[in-house]
Amino acid sequence: MTKTQTIINDFEENVIHTYNRYQIVLDKGEGMYLYDVEDNKYLDFGAGIAVYALGYGNKEYEDALKEQIGKIIHTSNYFYNEPGQRAAASIIKATGLKKVFFTNSGAEAIEGALKVAKKYGNEHKGGDCEIIAMEHSFHGRTLGALSVTGNAHYREPFAPLVPNVRFAEYNNLDSVKALVNEKTGVIIMETVQGEGGIRPASEDFIKGIRQICDDNDIILILDEIQCGMGRTGYMFGYQRYGIKPDITTMAKALGCGVPVGAFVCNDKVCDTLVAGDHGTTYGGNPLVCAAAAKVFELYDKLNVLDNVKEVGAYLYDRLEEIKNAHSNIVDHRGVGFIQGLEFDGPVKDIVGKLLDNHLITYSAGSNVIRFIPPLIASKENVDEMVAILQKVL
Ligand SMILES: *Cc1c(COP(=O)(O)O)cnc(C)c1O
């Protein structure tokens, strides 16, 4: 039996089967490439689902983590730690918002954001607040995050969930307006829908939502867990439109590989939670905060946003070529390094064949192949990816 097969058999015997995994055991990475335990090399246009923004093996990033491990990995949140102070300052500067709370994951950031918005609603609108979320959205797998996720297939086995959630159509302002009433306390949406099929908000839509929230004292939560941290060519996707949310959530690329997330509040809601209202054991520990602080530093040093703007535009042109050459591709959407090709049917087999040809991509929904490479990808990497894509199609 191969090393791969031995590991997979043993793993499957002991781990709950909630993922249909590829039959590959990844072992290490370098730059834009991953290697499996048999030493096969893969070009990575998935970044561990939009996580590994700096690519694999960035020395300064790894040294910062090693240095922190040499000091202390964890303290409880009953004490302060210096990496936390640095990471928080970077997040506040980058978001233009007021105060941050550190979490361990995206879903946990959404839970916290919803708690802030619900408490604000209870205090300002009487209890029983209604939440407006979007069809085809994805906000995570915990019960609160699941309640606002616009995919009935994910929600239904776990009903009943958080009550008073209504779903509107993304990029259709009238469908949102139709749901707004005096009890509406929260609107939650992704700035660019990720898992649901790579859909950027139209400018009219997101500005219209901001206006509705301003006019009705509704808290706007923009989920930037996938599209934030530079993926659109802006540090946060909402900065492309010149608007700000009341609360934003981030995770995935925030730690570039270590589990760290955050929700960030503006002036209006940053004092809604008070001591005793919320907590987490690991959230914002020194190790993950040392990583996050270093990530912001390296984005500056490596001009990551400029690279995403420039190479992202090139990726857009190359994917347009592909779309125009294949009648089974019905749409091409996205911006920067969060783009997708929508096919006229499920893409599972194509994604599998790309993998056979040593290119890692992920689907988004059933019909979309998503391109979310590390943010350091070059035009040569795009050409290499496109050559494999052309061959497989
Ligand atoms: C991945 C994702 C989440 C959930 O994050 P986890 O870290 O998996 O809990 C939430 N929202 C969006 C937009 C995501 O892409």
PDB file of C-alpha atoms and ligand atoms in Angstrom, residues 105-107 138-140 190 195 223 225-226 252, ligand 1:
ATOM      1  CA  SER A 105     -12.546  31.297  13.226  1.00  0.00           C
ATOM      2  CA  GLY A 106     -14.846  32.985  10.777  1.00  0.00           C
ATOM      3  CA  ALA A 107     -17.990  31.419  12.177  1.00  0.00           C
ATOM      4  CA  PHE A 138     -22.335  31.653   3.426  1.00  0.00           C
ATOM      5  CA  HIS A 139     -21.446  32.730   6.960  1.00  0.00           C
ATOM      6  CA  GLY A 140     -20.259  29.513   8.633  1.00  0.00           C
ATOM      7  CA  GLU A 190     -20.827  39.304   2.170  1.00  0.00           C
ATOM      8  CA  GLU A 195     -18.984  29.943  -1.331  1.00  0.00           C
ATOM      9  CA  ASP A 223     -18.770  39.632   6.132  1.00  0.00           C
ATOM     10  CA  ILE A 225     -14.006  36.600   5.905  1.00  0.00           C
ATOM     11  CA  GLN A 226     -13.239  35.457   2.348  1.00  0.00           C
ATOM     12  CA  LYS A 252      -9.225  33.201   6.616  1.00  0.00           C
TER      13      LYS A 252
HETATM   14  C1  LIG B   1     -15.250  30.652   5.313  1.00  0.00           C
HETATM   15  C2  LIG B   1     -16.286  31.670   5.573  1.00  0.00           C
HETATM   16  C3  LIG B   1     -16.928  31.755   6.817  1.00  0.00           C
HETATM   17  C4  LIG B   1     -16.695  30.770   7.930  1.00  0.00           C
HETATM   18  O1  LIG B   1     -15.375  30.791   8.393  1.00  0.00           O
HETATM   19  P1  LIG B   1     -14.822  29.537   9.243  1.00  0.00           P
HETATM   20  O2  LIG B   1     -13.446  29.985   9.655  1.00  0.00           O
HETATM   21  O3  LIG B   1     -14.821  28.362   8.326  1.00  0.00           O
HETATM   22  O4  LIG B   1     -15.730  29.349  10.382  1.00  0.00           O
HETATM   23  C5  LIG B   1     -17.836  32.786   7.007  1.00  0.00           C
HETATM   24  N1  LIG B   1     -18.092  33.686   6.030  1.00  0.00           N
HETATM   25  C6  LIG B   1     -17.479  33.623   4.831  1.00  0.00           C
HETATM   26  C7  LIG B   1     -17.799  34.663   3.808  1.00  0.00           C
HETATM   27  C8  LIG B   1     -16.582  32.616   4.550  1.00  0.00           C
HETATM   28  O5  LIG B   1     -16.021  32.541   3.343  1.00  0.00           O
END
